[in-house]
PDB file of C-alpha atoms in Angstrom:
ATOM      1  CA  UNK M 240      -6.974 -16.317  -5.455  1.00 33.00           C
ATOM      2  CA  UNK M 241     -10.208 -14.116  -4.310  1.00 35.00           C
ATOM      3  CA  UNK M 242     -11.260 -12.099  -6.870  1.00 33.00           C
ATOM      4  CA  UNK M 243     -10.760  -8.397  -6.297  1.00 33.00           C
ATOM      5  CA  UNK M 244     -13.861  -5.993  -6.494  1.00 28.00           C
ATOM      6  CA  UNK M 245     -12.556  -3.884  -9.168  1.00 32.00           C
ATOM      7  CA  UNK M 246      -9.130  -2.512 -10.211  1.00 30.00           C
ATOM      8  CA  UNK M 247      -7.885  -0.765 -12.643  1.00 30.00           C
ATOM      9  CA  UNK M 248      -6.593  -1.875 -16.365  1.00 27.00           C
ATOM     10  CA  UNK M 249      -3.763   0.860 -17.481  1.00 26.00           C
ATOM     11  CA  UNK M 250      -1.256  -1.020 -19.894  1.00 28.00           C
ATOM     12  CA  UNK M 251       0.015   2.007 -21.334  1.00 27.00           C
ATOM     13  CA  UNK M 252       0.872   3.959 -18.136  1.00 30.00           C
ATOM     14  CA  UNK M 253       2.449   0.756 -16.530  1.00 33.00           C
ATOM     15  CA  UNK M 254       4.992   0.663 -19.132  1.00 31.00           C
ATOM     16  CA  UNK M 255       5.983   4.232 -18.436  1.00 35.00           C
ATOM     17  CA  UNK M 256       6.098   3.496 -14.853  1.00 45.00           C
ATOM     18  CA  UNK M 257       8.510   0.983 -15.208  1.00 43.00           C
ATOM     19  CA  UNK M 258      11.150   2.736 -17.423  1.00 39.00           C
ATOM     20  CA  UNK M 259      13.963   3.380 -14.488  1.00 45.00           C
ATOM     21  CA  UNK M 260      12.752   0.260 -12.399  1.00 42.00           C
ATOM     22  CA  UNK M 261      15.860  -1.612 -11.064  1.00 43.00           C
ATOM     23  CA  UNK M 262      17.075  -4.914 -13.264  1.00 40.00           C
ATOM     24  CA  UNK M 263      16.086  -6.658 -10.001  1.00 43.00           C
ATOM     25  CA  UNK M 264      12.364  -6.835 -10.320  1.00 40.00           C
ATOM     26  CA  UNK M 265      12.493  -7.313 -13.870  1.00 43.00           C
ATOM     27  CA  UNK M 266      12.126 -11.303 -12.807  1.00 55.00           C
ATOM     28  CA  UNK M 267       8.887 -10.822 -11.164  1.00 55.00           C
ATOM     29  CA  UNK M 268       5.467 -10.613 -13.017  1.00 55.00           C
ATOM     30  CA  UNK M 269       4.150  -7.054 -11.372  1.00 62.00           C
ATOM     31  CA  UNK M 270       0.469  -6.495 -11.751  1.00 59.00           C
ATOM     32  CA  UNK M 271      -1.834  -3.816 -11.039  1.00 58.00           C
ATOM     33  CA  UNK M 272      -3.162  -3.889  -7.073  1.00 54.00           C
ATOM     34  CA  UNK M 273      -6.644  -4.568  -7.229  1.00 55.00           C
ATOM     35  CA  UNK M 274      -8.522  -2.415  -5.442  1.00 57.00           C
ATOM     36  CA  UNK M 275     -11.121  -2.465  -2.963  1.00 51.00           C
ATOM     37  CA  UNK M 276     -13.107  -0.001  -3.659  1.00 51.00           C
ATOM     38  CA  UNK M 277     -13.935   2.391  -6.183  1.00 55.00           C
ATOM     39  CA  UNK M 278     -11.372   5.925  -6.837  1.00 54.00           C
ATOM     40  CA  UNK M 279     -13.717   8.222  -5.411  1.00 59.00           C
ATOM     41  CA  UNK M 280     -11.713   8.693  -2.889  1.00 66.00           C
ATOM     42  CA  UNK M 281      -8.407   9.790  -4.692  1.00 78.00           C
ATOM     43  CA  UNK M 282     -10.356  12.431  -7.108  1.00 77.00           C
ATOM     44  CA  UNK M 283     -10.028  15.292  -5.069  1.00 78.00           C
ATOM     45  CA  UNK M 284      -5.855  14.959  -5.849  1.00 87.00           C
ATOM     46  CA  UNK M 285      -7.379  15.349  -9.787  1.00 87.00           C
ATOM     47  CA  UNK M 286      -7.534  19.173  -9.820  1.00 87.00           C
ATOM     48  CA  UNK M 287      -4.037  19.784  -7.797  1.00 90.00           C
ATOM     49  CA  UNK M 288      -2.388  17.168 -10.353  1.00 91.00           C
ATOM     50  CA  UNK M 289      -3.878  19.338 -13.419  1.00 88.00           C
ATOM     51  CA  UNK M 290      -2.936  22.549 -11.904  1.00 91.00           C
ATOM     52  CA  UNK M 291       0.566  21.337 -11.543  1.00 92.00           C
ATOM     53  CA  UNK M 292       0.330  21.840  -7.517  1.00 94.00           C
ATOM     54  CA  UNK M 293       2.716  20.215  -5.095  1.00 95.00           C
ATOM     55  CA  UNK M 294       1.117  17.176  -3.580  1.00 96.00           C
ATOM     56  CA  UNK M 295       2.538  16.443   0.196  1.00 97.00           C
ATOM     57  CA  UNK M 296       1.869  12.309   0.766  1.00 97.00           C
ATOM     58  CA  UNK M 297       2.456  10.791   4.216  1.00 98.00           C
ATOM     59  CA  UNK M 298       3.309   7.442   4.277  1.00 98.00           C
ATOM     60  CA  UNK M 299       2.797   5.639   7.724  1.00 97.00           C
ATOM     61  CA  UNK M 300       3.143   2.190   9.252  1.00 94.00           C
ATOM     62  CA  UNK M 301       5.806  -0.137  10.820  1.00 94.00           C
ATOM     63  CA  UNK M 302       8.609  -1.791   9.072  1.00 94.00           C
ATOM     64  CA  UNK M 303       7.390  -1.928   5.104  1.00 94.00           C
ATOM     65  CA  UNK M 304       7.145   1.642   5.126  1.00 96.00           C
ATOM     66  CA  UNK M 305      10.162   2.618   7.080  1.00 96.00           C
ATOM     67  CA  UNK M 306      12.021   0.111   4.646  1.00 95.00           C
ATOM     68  CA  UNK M 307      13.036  -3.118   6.792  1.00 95.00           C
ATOM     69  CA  UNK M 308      14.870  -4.988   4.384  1.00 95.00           C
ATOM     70  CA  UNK M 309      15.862  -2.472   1.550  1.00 96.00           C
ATOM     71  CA  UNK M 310      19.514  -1.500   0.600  1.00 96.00           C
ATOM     72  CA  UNK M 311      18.916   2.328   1.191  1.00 96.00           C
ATOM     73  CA  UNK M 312      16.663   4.625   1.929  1.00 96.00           C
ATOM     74  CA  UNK M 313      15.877   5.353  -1.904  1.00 96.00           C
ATOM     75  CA  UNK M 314      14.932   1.555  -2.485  1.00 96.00           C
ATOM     76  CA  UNK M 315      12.263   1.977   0.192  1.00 97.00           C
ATOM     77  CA  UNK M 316       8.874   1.636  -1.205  1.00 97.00           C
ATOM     78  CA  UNK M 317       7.868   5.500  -0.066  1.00 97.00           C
ATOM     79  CA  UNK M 318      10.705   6.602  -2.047  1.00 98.00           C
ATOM     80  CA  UNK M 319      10.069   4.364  -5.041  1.00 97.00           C
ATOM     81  CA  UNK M 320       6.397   5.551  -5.353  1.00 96.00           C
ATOM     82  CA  UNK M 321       7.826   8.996  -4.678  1.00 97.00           C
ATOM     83  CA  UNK M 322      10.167   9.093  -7.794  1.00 96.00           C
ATOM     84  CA  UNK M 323       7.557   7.002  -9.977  1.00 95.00           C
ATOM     85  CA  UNK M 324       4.759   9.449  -9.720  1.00 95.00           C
ATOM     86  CA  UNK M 325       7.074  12.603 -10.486  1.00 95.00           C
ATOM     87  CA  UNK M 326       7.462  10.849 -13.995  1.00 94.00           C
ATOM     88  CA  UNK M 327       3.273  10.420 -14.208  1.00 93.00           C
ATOM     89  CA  UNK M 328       3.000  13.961 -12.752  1.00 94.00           C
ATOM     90  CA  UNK M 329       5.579  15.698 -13.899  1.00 94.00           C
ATOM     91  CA  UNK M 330       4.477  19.358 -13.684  1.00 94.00           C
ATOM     92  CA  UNK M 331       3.901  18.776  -9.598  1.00 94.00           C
ATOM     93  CA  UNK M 332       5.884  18.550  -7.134  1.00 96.00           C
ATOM     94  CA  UNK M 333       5.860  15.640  -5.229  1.00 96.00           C
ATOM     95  CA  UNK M 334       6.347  14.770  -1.347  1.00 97.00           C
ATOM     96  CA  UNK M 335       6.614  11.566   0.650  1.00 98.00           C
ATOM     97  CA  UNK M 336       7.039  11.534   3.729  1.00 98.00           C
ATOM     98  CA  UNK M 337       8.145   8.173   5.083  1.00 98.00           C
ATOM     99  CA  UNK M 338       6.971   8.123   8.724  1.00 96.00           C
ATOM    100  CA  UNK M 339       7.431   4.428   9.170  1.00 95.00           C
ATOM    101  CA  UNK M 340       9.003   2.815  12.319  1.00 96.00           C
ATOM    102  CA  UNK M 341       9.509  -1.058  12.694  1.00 94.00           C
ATOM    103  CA  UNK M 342       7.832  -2.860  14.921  1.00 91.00           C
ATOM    104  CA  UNK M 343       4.678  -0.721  15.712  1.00 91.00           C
ATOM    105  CA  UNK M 344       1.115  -2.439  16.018  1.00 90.00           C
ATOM    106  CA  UNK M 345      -2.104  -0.493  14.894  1.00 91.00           C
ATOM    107  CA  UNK M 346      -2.263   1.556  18.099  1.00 90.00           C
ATOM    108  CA  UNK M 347       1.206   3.219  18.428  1.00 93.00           C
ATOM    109  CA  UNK M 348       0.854   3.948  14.484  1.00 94.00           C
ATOM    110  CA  UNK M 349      -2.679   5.774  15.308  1.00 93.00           C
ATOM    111  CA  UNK M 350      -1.177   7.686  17.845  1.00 94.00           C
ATOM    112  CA  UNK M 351       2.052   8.978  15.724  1.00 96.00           C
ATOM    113  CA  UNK M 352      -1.062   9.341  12.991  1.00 96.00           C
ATOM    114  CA  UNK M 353      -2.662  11.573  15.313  1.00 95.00           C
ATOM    115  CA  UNK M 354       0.565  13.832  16.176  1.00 96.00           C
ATOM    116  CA  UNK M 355       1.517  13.752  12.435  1.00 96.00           C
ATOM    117  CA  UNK M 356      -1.784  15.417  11.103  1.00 96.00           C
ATOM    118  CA  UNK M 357      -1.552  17.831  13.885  1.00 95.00           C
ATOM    119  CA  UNK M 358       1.694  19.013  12.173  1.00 94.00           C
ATOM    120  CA  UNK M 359       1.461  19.534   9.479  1.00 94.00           C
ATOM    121  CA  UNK M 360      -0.873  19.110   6.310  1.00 95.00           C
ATOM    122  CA  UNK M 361      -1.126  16.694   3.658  1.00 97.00           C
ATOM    123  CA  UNK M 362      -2.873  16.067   0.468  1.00 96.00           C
ATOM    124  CA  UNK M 363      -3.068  11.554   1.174  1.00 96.00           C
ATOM    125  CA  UNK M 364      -2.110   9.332   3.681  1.00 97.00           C
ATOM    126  CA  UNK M 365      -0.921   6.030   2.917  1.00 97.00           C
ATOM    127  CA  UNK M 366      -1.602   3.637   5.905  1.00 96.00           C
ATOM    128  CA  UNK M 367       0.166   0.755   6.177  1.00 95.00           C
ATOM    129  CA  UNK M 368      -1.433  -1.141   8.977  1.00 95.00           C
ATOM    130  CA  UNK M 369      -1.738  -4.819  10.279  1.00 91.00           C
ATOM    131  CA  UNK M 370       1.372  -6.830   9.697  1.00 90.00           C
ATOM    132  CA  UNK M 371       2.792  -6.964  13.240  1.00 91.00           C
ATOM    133  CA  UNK M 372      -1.143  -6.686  14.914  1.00 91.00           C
ATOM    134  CA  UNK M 373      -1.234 -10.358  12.541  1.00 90.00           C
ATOM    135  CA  UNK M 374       1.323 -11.637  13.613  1.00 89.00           C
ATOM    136  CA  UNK M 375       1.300 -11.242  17.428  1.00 87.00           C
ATOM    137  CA  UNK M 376      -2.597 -11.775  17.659  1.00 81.00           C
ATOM    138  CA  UNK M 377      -4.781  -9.875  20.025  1.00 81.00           C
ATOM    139  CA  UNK M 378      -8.548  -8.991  20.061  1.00 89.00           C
ATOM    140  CA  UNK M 379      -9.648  -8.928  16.259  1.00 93.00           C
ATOM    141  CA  UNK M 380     -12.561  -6.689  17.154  1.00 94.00           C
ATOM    142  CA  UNK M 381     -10.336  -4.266  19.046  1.00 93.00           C
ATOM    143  CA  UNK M 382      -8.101  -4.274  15.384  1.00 94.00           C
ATOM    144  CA  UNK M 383     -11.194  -3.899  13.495  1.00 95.00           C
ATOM    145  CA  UNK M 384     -12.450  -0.527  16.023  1.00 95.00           C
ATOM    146  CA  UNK M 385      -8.762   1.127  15.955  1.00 93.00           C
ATOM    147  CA  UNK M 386      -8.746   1.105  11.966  1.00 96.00           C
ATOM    148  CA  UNK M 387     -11.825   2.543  12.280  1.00 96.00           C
ATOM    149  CA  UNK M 388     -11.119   5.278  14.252  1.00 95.00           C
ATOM    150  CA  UNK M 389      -7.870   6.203  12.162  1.00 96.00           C
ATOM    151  CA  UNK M 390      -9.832   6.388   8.875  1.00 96.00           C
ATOM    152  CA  UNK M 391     -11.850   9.000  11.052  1.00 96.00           C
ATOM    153  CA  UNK M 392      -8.817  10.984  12.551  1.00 95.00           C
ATOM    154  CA  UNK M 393      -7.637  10.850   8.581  1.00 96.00           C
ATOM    155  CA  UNK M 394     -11.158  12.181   7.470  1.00 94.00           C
ATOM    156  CA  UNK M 395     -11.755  15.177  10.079  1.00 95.00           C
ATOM    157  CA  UNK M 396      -8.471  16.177   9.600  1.00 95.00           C
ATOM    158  CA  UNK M 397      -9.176  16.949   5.806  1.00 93.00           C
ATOM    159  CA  UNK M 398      -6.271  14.948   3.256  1.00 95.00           C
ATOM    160  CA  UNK M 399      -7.438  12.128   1.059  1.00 93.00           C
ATOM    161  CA  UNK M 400      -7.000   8.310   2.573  1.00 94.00           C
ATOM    162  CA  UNK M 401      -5.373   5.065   0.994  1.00 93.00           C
ATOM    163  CA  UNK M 402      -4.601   1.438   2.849  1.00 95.00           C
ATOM    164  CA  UNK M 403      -2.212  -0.485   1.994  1.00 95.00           C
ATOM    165  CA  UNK M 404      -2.501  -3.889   3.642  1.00 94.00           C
ATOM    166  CA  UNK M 405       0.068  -6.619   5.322  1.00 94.00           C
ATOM    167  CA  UNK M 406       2.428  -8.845   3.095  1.00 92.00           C
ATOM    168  CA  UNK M 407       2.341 -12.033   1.837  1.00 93.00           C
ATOM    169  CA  UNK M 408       5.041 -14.287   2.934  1.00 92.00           C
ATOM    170  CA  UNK M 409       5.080 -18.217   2.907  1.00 92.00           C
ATOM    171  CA  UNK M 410       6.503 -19.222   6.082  1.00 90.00           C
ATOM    172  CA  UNK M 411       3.797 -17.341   8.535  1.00 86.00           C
ATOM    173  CA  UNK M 412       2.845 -19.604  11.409  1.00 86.00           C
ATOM    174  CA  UNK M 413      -0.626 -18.988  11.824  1.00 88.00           C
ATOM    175  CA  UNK M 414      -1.671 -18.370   8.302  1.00 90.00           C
ATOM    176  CA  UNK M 415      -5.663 -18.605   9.321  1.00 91.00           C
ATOM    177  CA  UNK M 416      -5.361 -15.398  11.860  1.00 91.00           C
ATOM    178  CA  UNK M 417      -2.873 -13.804   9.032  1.00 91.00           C
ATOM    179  CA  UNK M 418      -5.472 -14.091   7.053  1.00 92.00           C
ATOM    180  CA  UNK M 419      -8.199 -12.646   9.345  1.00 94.00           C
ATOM    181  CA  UNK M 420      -6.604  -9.849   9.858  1.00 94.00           C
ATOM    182  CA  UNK M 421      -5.907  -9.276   6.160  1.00 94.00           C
ATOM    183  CA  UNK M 422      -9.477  -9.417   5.451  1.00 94.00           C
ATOM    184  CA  UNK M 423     -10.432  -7.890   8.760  1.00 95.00           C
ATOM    185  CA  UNK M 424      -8.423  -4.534   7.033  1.00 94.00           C
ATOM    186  CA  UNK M 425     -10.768  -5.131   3.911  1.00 92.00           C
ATOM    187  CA  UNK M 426     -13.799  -5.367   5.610  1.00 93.00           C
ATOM    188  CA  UNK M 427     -13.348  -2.129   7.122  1.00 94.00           C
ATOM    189  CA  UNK M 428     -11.951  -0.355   4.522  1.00 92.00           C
ATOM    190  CA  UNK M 429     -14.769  -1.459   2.457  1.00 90.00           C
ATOM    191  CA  UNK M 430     -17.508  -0.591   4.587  1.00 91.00           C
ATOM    192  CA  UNK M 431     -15.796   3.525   5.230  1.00 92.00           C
ATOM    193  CA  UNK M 432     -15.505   3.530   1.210  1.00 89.00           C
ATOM    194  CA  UNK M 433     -11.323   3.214   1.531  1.00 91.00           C
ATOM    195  CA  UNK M 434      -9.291   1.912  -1.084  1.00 90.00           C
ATOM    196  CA  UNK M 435      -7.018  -0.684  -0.136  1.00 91.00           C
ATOM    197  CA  UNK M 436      -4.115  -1.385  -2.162  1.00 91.00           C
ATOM    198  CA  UNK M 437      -4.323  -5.113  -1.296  1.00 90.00           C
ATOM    199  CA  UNK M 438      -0.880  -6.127  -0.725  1.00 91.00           C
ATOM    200  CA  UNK M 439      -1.443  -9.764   0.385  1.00 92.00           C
ATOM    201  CA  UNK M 440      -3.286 -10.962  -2.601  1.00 89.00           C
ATOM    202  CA  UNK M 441      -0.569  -9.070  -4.623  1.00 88.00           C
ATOM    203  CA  UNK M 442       2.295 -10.961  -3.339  1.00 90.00           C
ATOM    204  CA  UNK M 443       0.764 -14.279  -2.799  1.00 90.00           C
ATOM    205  CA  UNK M 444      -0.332 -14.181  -6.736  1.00 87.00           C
ATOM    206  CA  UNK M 445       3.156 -13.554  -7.408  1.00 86.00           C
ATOM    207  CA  UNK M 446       4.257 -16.591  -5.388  1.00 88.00           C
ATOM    208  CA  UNK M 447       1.738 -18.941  -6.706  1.00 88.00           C
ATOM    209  CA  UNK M 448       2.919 -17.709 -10.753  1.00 85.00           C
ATOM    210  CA  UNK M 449       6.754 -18.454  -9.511  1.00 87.00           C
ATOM    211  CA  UNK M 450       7.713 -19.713  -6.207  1.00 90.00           C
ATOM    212  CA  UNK M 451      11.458 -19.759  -6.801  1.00 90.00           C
ATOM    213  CA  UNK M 452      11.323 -16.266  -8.200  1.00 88.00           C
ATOM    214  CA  UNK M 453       8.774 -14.804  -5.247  1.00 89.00           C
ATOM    215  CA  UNK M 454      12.074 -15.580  -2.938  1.00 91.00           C
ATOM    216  CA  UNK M 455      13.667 -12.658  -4.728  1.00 90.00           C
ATOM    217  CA  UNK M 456      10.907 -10.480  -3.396  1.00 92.00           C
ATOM    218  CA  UNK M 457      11.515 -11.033   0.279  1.00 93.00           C
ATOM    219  CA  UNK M 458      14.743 -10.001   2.607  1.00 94.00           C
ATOM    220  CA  UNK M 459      17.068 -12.763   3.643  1.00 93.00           C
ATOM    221  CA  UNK M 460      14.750 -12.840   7.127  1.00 92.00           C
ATOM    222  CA  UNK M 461      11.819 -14.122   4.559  1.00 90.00           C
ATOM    223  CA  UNK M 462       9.435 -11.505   6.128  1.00 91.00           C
ATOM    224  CA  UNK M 463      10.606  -8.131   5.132  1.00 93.00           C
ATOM    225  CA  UNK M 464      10.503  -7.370   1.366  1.00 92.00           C
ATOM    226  CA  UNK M 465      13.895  -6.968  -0.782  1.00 93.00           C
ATOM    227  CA  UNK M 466      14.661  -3.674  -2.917  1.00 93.00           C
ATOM    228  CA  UNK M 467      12.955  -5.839  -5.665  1.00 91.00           C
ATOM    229  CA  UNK M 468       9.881  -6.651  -3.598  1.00 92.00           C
ATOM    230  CA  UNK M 469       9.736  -2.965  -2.522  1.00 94.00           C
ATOM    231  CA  UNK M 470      10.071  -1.945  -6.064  1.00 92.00           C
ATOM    232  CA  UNK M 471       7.644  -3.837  -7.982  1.00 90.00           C
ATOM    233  CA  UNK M 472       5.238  -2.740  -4.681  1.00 92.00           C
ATOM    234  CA  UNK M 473       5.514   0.987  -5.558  1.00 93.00           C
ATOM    235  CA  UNK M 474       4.807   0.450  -9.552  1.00 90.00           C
ATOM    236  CA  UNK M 475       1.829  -1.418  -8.460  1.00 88.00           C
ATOM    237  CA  UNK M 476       0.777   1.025  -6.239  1.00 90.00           C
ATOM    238  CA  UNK M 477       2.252   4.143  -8.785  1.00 90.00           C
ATOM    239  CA  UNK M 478      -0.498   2.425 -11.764  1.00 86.00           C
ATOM    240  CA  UNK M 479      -3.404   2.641  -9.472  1.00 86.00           C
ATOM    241  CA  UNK M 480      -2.959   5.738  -7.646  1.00 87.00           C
ATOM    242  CA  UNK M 481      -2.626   7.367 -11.714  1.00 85.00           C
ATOM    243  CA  UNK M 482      -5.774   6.213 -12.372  1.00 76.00           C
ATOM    244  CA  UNK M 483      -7.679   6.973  -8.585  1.00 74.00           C
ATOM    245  CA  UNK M 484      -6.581  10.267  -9.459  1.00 72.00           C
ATOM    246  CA  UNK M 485      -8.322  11.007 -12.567  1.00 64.00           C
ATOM    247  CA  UNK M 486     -12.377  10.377 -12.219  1.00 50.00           C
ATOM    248  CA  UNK M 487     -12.731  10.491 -16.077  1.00 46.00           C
ATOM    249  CA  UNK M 488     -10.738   7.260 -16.125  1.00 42.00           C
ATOM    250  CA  UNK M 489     -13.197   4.171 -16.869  1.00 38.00           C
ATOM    251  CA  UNK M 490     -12.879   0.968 -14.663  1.00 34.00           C
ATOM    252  CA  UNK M 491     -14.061  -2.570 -15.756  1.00 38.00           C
ATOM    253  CA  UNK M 492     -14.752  -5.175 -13.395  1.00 37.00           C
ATOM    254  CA  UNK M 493     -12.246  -7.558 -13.729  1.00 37.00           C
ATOM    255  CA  UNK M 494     -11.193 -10.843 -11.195  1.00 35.00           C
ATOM    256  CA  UNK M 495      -7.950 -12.949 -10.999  1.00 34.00           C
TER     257      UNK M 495
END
């Protein structure tokens, strides 16, 4: 398991994030996503959260965000994270907006990214980007320059940004260019000072602690996640966006 940069260590706030949780992921042995980079990024949300102001979150990508795999629309990740950080932030009203559509590689998504911004306004963007580039191959640079140019759109456009990166699943067929583009996402994200709510190393840690158990986590296709995968995805992400948003949290280094 590669050892994440830094992430953040909040026992006390994951067990309030995981009152209401369905029975299904109570099998699986959720931990924090590490992430890549420090919360700089995420502080601005600080002062709307202690104001109690509404928080409008777009959530954008291909078939983990739109909810491939889930039982209904309120087991989709988006909508778990959604209903998890009204019970951390409960004096604001929060918005996700799930803008995900199966399928899509990194430059439809930047395109709807583009319209979607023009729209409207929002506080954080959640991009979930890379899965189906991964898996169908293509110029890695040409990946690497598109992601790029997204965190850029994101930027000029004003709302805070957040990555989350492609699954983990144990049948892929090419795991080395999987894994390429995985850290190809990191790489980036690390260089524009993005955090990345790493995904893959999530899900694969969970597989090596319990095979048997991990096939809970995935849809009958083995790709897609399951309500339980989805759900223990959103707590993960629910502990770490608490802490992003508040700078006078400390962070300790900390590896897997």
């Amino acid at each position: 398991m590669r050892a994440a940069m830094r992430f953040l260590a909040l026992p006390v706030i994951a067990a309030t994030l995981s009152a209401g949780a369905p029975a299904q992921a109570a099998s699986f042995s959720c931990r924090e996503t590490p992430i890549v980079r420090s919360n700089a990024t995420l502080a601005p949300l600080s002062a709307k959260i202690a104001q109690g102001q509404s928080l409008a979150i777009l959530a954008i990508g291909s078939s983990s965000t739109e909810g491939i795999g889930a039982s209904a629309k309120d087991k989709t990740y988006p909508a778990r994270l959604q209903a998890l950080l009204g019970k951390a932030w409960p004096k604001s009203q929060i918005e996700i907006v799930n803008a995900g559509i199966g399928g899509e590689t990194a430059p439809q998504t930047l395109a709807r990214l583009k319209a979607a911004l023009a729209t409207r306004s929002y506080d954080l963007v959640i991009w979930q980007v890379g899965t189906n580039d991964a898996v169908t191959g293509g110029d890695l640079d040409a990946f690497k320059a598109m992601v790029t140019d997204g965190i850029a759109m994101v930027r000029e456009a004003g709302p805070a940004l957040a990555i989350l990166d492609p699954q983990y699943f144990p049948s892929v067929r090419d795991p080395q260019r999987y894994g390429a583009y995985v850290e190809a996402v990191g790489d980036v994200a690390r260089r524009e000072a993005v955090p990345v709510f790493a995904r893959y190393a999530a899900m694969r840690e969970w597989h090596r602690t319990d095979a048997e158990a991990f096939k809970a986590a995935l849809w009958t296709d083995g790709f897609h996640m399951s309500d339980a995968g989805y759900d223990c995805l959103a707590r993960d992400m629910a502990n770490a966006m608490v802490g992003m948003a508040a700078p006078a949290r400390p962070l300790v280094a900390a590896s897997r």
